[in-house]
PDB file of C-alpha atoms in Angstrom:
ATOM      1  CA  THR A   1      22.548 -39.768  58.009  1.00 72.00           C
ATOM      2  CA  MET A   2      25.210 -40.676  59.595  1.00 82.00           C
ATOM      3  CA  PRO A   3      27.787 -41.252  57.104  1.00 84.00           C
ATOM      4  CA  ALA A   4      27.171 -38.214  55.602  1.00 91.00           C
ATOM      5  CA  LEU A   5      28.260 -36.540  58.841  1.00 92.00           C
ATOM      6  CA  MET A   6      31.634 -38.586  58.993  1.00 91.00           C
ATOM      7  CA  VAL A   7      32.161 -37.471  55.461  1.00 90.00           C
ATOM      8  CA  ARG A   8      31.519 -33.749  56.504  1.00 92.00           C
ATOM      9  CA  GLU A   9      33.824 -34.046  59.647  1.00 91.00           C
ATOM     10  CA  LEU A  10      36.536 -35.222  57.205  1.00 88.00           C
ATOM     11  CA  GLY A  11      35.924 -32.215  55.208  1.00 89.00           C
ATOM     12  CA  GLY A  12      34.107 -33.626  52.601  1.00 89.00           C
ATOM     13  CA  CYS A  13      32.072 -31.160  49.889  1.00 89.00           C
ATOM     14  CA  PRO A  14      28.375 -31.302  49.911  1.00 91.00           C
ATOM     15  CA  ARG A  15      28.545 -33.422  46.736  1.00 89.00           C
ATOM     16  CA  ALA A  16      30.427 -36.149  48.777  1.00 86.00           C
ATOM     17  CA  GLN A  17      28.167 -35.894  51.724  1.00 90.00           C
ATOM     18  CA  PHE A  18      25.078 -36.557  49.258  1.00 89.00           C
ATOM     19  CA  LEU A  19      26.661 -39.574  47.684  1.00 84.00           C
ATOM     20  CA  SER A  20      27.969 -41.073  50.723  1.00 84.00           C
ATOM     21  CA  ALA A  21      24.324 -40.999  52.275  1.00 86.00           C
ATOM     22  CA  LEU A  22      22.810 -41.979  49.090  1.00 83.00           C
ATOM     23  CA  CYS A  23      25.172 -45.013  49.160  1.00 79.00           C
ATOM     24  CA  PHE A  24      24.657 -45.832  52.345  1.00 79.00           C
ATOM     25  CA  ALA A  25      20.756 -45.654  52.091  1.00 79.00           C
ATOM     26  CA  LEU A  26      21.132 -47.939  49.204  1.00 77.00           C
ATOM     27  CA  VAL A  27      23.324 -51.378  50.810  1.00 73.00           C
ATOM     28  CA  PRO A  28      20.621 -54.072  49.763  1.00 69.00           C
ATOM     29  CA  PHE A  29      22.098 -55.706  52.983  1.00 68.00           C
ATOM     30  CA  CYS A  30      20.569 -52.736  55.197  1.00 67.00           C
ATOM     31  CA  PHE A  31      17.431 -53.153  53.597  1.00 65.00           C
ATOM     32  CA  VAL A  32      17.335 -57.102  54.327  1.00 67.00           C
ATOM     33  CA  ALA A  33      18.836 -57.203  57.388  1.00 65.00           C
ATOM     34  CA  ASN A  34      16.907 -54.108  58.852  1.00 65.00           C
ATOM     35  CA  HIS A  35      13.582 -55.422  57.502  1.00 64.00           C
ATOM     36  CA  LEU A  36      14.170 -58.636  59.401  1.00 65.00           C
ATOM     37  CA  PHE A  37      15.132 -56.912  62.503  1.00 66.00           C
ATOM     38  CA  GLN A  38      17.691 -58.721  63.712  1.00 71.00           C
ATOM     39  CA  THR A  39      20.500 -58.473  65.616  1.00 79.00           C
ATOM     40  CA  VAL A  40      22.557 -56.924  63.031  1.00 79.00           C
ATOM     41  CA  THR A  41      20.664 -53.888  62.776  1.00 81.00           C
ATOM     42  CA  PHE A  42      21.876 -52.924  66.111  1.00 87.00           C
ATOM     43  CA  ASP A  43      25.247 -54.157  65.287  1.00 88.00           C
ATOM     44  CA  GLN A  44      24.962 -51.630  62.228  1.00 86.00           C
ATOM     45  CA  VAL A  45      24.108 -48.871  64.466  1.00 88.00           C
ATOM     46  CA  ALA A  46      26.938 -49.528  66.962  1.00 94.00           C
ATOM     47  CA  TRP A  47      29.489 -49.326  64.209  1.00 92.00           C
ATOM     48  CA  VAL A  48      28.334 -46.023  62.567  1.00 91.00           C
ATOM     49  CA  LEU A  49      28.099 -44.477  66.027  1.00 94.00           C
ATOM     50  CA  ALA A  50      31.391 -45.479  67.196  1.00 96.00           C
ATOM     51  CA  SER A  51      32.985 -44.633  63.989  1.00 94.00           C
ATOM     52  CA  PHE A  52      31.266 -41.201  63.827  1.00 95.00           C
ATOM     53  CA  ALA A  53      32.557 -40.521  67.598  1.00 96.00           C
ATOM     54  CA  LEU A  54      35.880 -41.611  66.738  1.00 94.00           C
ATOM     55  CA  VAL A  55      36.132 -39.317  63.627  1.00 93.00           C
ATOM     56  CA  ARG A  56      35.038 -36.616  65.915  1.00 94.00           C
ATOM     57  CA  LEU A  57      37.645 -37.390  68.597  1.00 94.00           C
ATOM     58  CA  LEU A  58      40.246 -37.354  66.482  1.00 90.00           C
ATOM     59  CA  ARG A  59      39.319 -34.239  64.715  1.00 91.00           C
ATOM     60  CA  THR A  60      38.381 -32.132  67.652  1.00 92.00           C
ATOM     61  CA  GLY A  61      40.578 -33.360  70.077  1.00 90.00           C
ATOM     62  CA  ASP A  62      37.680 -33.306  72.845  1.00 94.00           C
ATOM     63  CA  GLU A  63      37.856 -36.164  75.143  1.00 95.00           C
ATOM     64  CA  ARG A  64      34.451 -36.588  75.896  1.00 96.00           C
ATOM     65  CA  TRP A  65      33.904 -38.553  72.761  1.00 97.00           C
ATOM     66  CA  TRP A  66      35.558 -41.296  74.566  1.00 97.00           C
ATOM     67  CA  ILE A  67      32.222 -41.652  76.526  1.00 97.00           C
ATOM     68  CA  ALA A  68      29.864 -41.880  72.997  1.00 98.00           C
ATOM     69  CA  ILE A  69      32.604 -44.614  71.905  1.00 98.00           C
ATOM     70  CA  GLY A  70      32.459 -46.701  74.969  1.00 97.00           C
ATOM     71  CA  GLY A  71      28.628 -46.581  75.003  1.00 97.00           C
ATOM     72  CA  ALA A  72      28.190 -47.349  71.204  1.00 98.00           C
ATOM     73  CA  VAL A  73      30.832 -50.074  71.417  1.00 98.00           C
ATOM     74  CA  GLY A  74      28.983 -51.339  74.705  1.00 97.00           C
ATOM     75  CA  PHE A  75      25.492 -51.258  73.141  1.00 96.00           C
ATOM     76  CA  GLY A  76      26.939 -53.064  70.251  1.00 95.00           C
ATOM     77  CA  MET A  77      28.335 -55.780  72.589  1.00 95.00           C
ATOM     78  CA  LEU A  78      24.624 -56.272  73.459  1.00 93.00           C
ATOM     79  CA  ALA A  79      23.587 -57.501  70.012  1.00 88.00           C
ATOM     80  CA  LYS A  80      27.069 -59.197  69.281  1.00 87.00           C
ATOM     81  CA  PRO A  81      30.634 -59.554  69.636  1.00 91.00           C
ATOM     82  CA  THR A  82      31.481 -58.620  66.312  1.00 91.00           C
ATOM     83  CA  ILE A  83      32.085 -55.077  67.349  1.00 95.00           C
ATOM     84  CA  LEU A  84      35.164 -56.472  68.816  1.00 95.00           C
ATOM     85  CA  ILE A  85      36.684 -56.492  65.124  1.00 93.00           C
ATOM     86  CA  TRP A  86      36.121 -52.738  65.194  1.00 94.00           C
ATOM     87  CA  VAL A  87      37.822 -52.167  68.453  1.00 95.00           C
ATOM     88  CA  ILE A  88      40.704 -54.304  67.201  1.00 93.00           C
ATOM     89  CA  SER A  89      40.857 -52.670  63.920  1.00 90.00           C
ATOM     90  CA  VAL A  90      41.006 -49.293  65.219  1.00 90.00           C
ATOM     91  CA  THR A  91      43.453 -50.207  68.112  1.00 88.00           C
ATOM     92  CA  VAL A  92      45.826 -51.671  65.125  1.00 86.00           C
ATOM     93  CA  GLY A  93      45.358 -48.767  63.218  1.00 83.00           C
ATOM     94  CA  GLY A  94      45.751 -46.570  65.658  1.00 82.00           C
ATOM     95  CA  LEU A  95      48.882 -48.258  66.689  1.00 82.00           C
ATOM     96  CA  CYS A  96      50.257 -47.514  62.928  1.00 81.00           C
ATOM     97  CA  THR A  97      49.551 -43.477  63.118  1.00 80.00           C
ATOM     98  CA  ARG A  98      50.305 -40.557  65.288  1.00 76.00           C
ATOM     99  CA  GLU A  99      47.410 -40.208  67.112  1.00 74.00           C
ATOM    100  CA  LEU A 100      48.452 -42.272  70.359  1.00 75.00           C
ATOM    101  CA  SER A 101      47.930 -39.429  72.738  1.00 78.00           C
ATOM    102  CA  VAL A 102      44.224 -39.665  72.622  1.00 80.00           C
ATOM    103  CA  LEU A 103      45.232 -42.734  74.952  1.00 81.00           C
ATOM    104  CA  ARG A 104      46.254 -40.940  77.354  1.00 84.00           C
ATOM    105  CA  SER A 105      42.918 -39.312  78.288  1.00 90.00           C
ATOM    106  CA  LYS A 106      41.478 -39.758  81.811  1.00 94.00           C
ATOM    107  CA  LEU A 107      37.870 -40.547  79.829  1.00 96.00           C
ATOM    108  CA  LEU A 108      39.086 -44.013  78.367  1.00 94.00           C
ATOM    109  CA  ALA A 109      38.669 -45.748  81.407  1.00 95.00           C
ATOM    110  CA  PRO A 110      34.842 -45.305  82.007  1.00 97.00           C
ATOM    111  CA  ALA A 111      34.781 -45.641  77.774  1.00 97.00           C
ATOM    112  CA  VAL A 112      36.090 -49.147  78.515  1.00 96.00           C
ATOM    113  CA  ALA A 113      33.798 -49.554  81.798  1.00 97.00           C
ATOM    114  CA  LEU A 114      30.765 -49.062  79.432  1.00 97.00           C
ATOM    115  CA  VAL A 115      31.980 -51.302  77.123  1.00 97.00           C
ATOM    116  CA  ALA A 116      32.715 -54.110  79.623  1.00 97.00           C
ATOM    117  CA  VAL A 117      29.098 -53.633  80.845  1.00 97.00           C
ATOM    118  CA  GLY A 118      27.700 -54.344  77.294  1.00 95.00           C
ATOM    119  CA  GLY A 119      30.017 -57.599  77.386  1.00 95.00           C
ATOM    120  CA  LEU A 120      29.071 -59.018  80.908  1.00 96.00           C
ATOM    121  CA  ALA A 121      25.080 -58.457  79.740  1.00 95.00           C
ATOM    122  CA  PHE A 122      25.854 -60.213  76.350  1.00 94.00           C
ATOM    123  CA  LEU A 123      27.960 -62.862  78.340  1.00 94.00           C
ATOM    124  CA  VAL A 124      25.099 -63.433  81.137  1.00 95.00           C
ATOM    125  CA  PHE A 125      22.371 -63.514  78.777  1.00 93.00           C
ATOM    126  CA  GLN A 126      24.780 -66.414  76.653  1.00 92.00           C
ATOM    127  CA  ILE A 127      25.361 -68.279  79.737  1.00 93.00           C
ATOM    128  CA  GLN A 128      21.563 -68.344  80.437  1.00 94.00           C
ATOM    129  CA  HIS A 129      20.647 -69.291  77.113  1.00 91.00           C
ATOM    130  CA  GLY A 130      22.952 -72.033  76.489  1.00 91.00           C
ATOM    131  CA  TRP A 131      25.415 -69.860  74.488  1.00 89.00           C
ATOM    132  CA  ALA A 132      22.629 -69.393  71.850  1.00 87.00           C
ATOM    133  CA  PHE A 133      25.097 -67.449  69.790  1.00 84.00           C
ATOM    134  CA  VAL A 134      27.901 -69.830  69.530  1.00 85.00           C
ATOM    135  CA  GLU A 135      25.099 -72.141  68.476  1.00 85.00           C
ATOM    136  CA  PHE A 136      24.156 -69.876  65.582  1.00 80.00           C
ATOM    137  CA  SER A 137      27.764 -69.329  64.588  1.00 78.00           C
ATOM    138  CA  ARG A 138      28.496 -72.920  63.983  1.00 81.00           C
ATOM    139  CA  HIS A 139      25.117 -73.614  62.357  1.00 80.00           C
ATOM    140  CA  MET A 140      25.611 -70.814  59.989  1.00 72.00           C
ATOM    141  CA  ASP A 141      29.792 -72.177  59.230  1.00 70.00           C
ATOM    142  CA  ALA A 142      28.262 -75.895  58.779  1.00 73.00           C
ATOM    143  CA  GLN A 143      25.678 -74.348  56.329  1.00 70.00           C
ATOM    144  CA  HIS A 144      27.973 -72.665  54.398  1.00 66.00           C
ATOM    145  CA  ALA A 145      30.917 -75.412  54.497  1.00 66.00           C
ATOM    146  CA  GLY A 146      31.069 -76.189  51.460  1.00 65.00           C
ATOM    147  CA  GLU A 147      30.817 -72.871  49.309  1.00 66.00           C
ATOM    148  CA  ASN A 148      33.872 -71.599  47.591  1.00 69.00           C
ATOM    149  CA  ARG A 149      35.598 -68.710  49.262  1.00 67.00           C
ATOM    150  CA  SER A 150      35.837 -66.755  45.891  1.00 72.00           C
ATOM    151  CA  GLN A 151      31.792 -66.600  45.742  1.00 73.00           C
ATOM    152  CA  PHE A 152      31.368 -65.575  49.184  1.00 69.00           C
ATOM    153  CA  VAL A 153      33.844 -62.560  48.622  1.00 69.00           C
ATOM    154  CA  LEU A 154      31.970 -61.677  45.136  1.00 73.00           C
ATOM    155  CA  ALA A 155      28.482 -62.312  47.119  1.00 72.00           C
ATOM    156  CA  GLN A 156      29.931 -59.454  49.504  1.00 68.00           C
ATOM    157  CA  PHE A 157      30.071 -56.969  46.976  1.00 69.00           C
ATOM    158  CA  VAL A 158      26.887 -57.702  45.570  1.00 69.00           C
ATOM    159  CA  VAL A 159      25.062 -57.459  48.581  1.00 67.00           C
ATOM    160  CA  HIS A 160      26.729 -54.618  50.068  1.00 64.00           C
ATOM    161  CA  ASN A 161      25.902 -52.286  47.191  1.00 65.00           C
ATOM    162  CA  PRO A 162      27.506 -52.532  43.948  1.00 70.00           C
ATOM    163  CA  ILE A 163      26.166 -48.986  42.983  1.00 68.00           C
ATOM    164  CA  SER A 164      28.744 -47.830  45.937  1.00 68.00           C
ATOM    165  CA  ALA A 165      31.943 -48.845  43.535  1.00 71.00           C
ATOM    166  CA  PHE A 166      30.533 -45.702  41.735  1.00 71.00           C
ATOM    167  CA  VAL A 167      31.942 -43.705  44.386  1.00 67.00           C
ATOM    168  CA  TRP A 168      34.304 -45.622  46.136  1.00 67.00           C
ATOM    169  CA  ILE A 169      36.605 -46.170  43.045  1.00 70.00           C
ATOM    170  CA  PRO A 170      37.000 -42.459  42.440  1.00 72.00           C
ATOM    171  CA  GLY A 171      37.265 -42.027  45.729  1.00 70.00           C
ATOM    172  CA  LEU A 172      40.540 -44.150  45.521  1.00 69.00           C
ATOM    173  CA  THR A 173      41.727 -40.920  43.528  1.00 70.00           C
ATOM    174  CA  ALA A 174      42.318 -39.374  46.425  1.00 69.00           C
ATOM    175  CA  LEU A 175      45.795 -41.463  46.982  1.00 67.00           C
ATOM    176  CA  LEU A 176      46.586 -39.917  43.611  1.00 65.00           C
ATOM    177  CA  PRO A 177      49.176 -36.814  43.112  1.00 64.00           C
ATOM    178  CA  ARG A 178      47.044 -33.980  43.367  1.00 61.00           C
ATOM    179  CA  PRO A 179      47.800 -32.701  39.451  1.00 58.00           C
ATOM    180  CA  CYS A 180      46.030 -36.319  38.588  1.00 49.00           C
ATOM    181  CA  ARG A 181      43.169 -35.539  40.981  1.00 47.00           C
ATOM    182  CA  ALA A 182      42.223 -32.224  39.337  1.00 52.00           C
ATOM    183  CA  ARG A 183      42.338 -33.437  36.022  1.00 51.00           C
ATOM    184  CA  LEU A 184      39.526 -36.126  37.471  1.00 49.00           C
ATOM    185  CA  GLY A 185      37.275 -33.263  38.763  1.00 53.00           C
ATOM    186  CA  GLY A 186      37.655 -34.136  42.461  1.00 52.00           C
ATOM    187  CA  CYS A 187      35.519 -31.836  45.207  1.00 52.00           C
TER     188      CYS A 187
END
């Protein structure tokens, strides 16, 4: 799966690759959302593809990955604009690193054009169909207006695979000094 490929790109050992694939495969949210064939299915694909392309761009320096990023984000825009959260997050994260040199690529403009094409298609569809996405969002917000926000956050943990905690909690050990990691048996 794509998460396992990302872990490999980041230098993860085969055990880490297997665990990432397993955790992704067991996410209850993916089972439900993809079983019902909703727009979130395409949104998930776009986020994962864009993330993989970004990892490849940063690891290899091959600027052609900008086209893949633009295509993935443009594809995501066809489903719904939540992919812009990914774009904003990556942009803010990029501004906090030394990876700004990748923004000087000649392929950045065509990548942005691909995003714009997807965004324009989404916008035209919304205009033609009475802003269906906005109406749906309002309905969902009204439906959940009385819920306790802490319950919502806890539900996200459950829906997005509590089993993966057995992976990400030990994964936090990567932030520990090397001697501590060695004692914990990291890759």
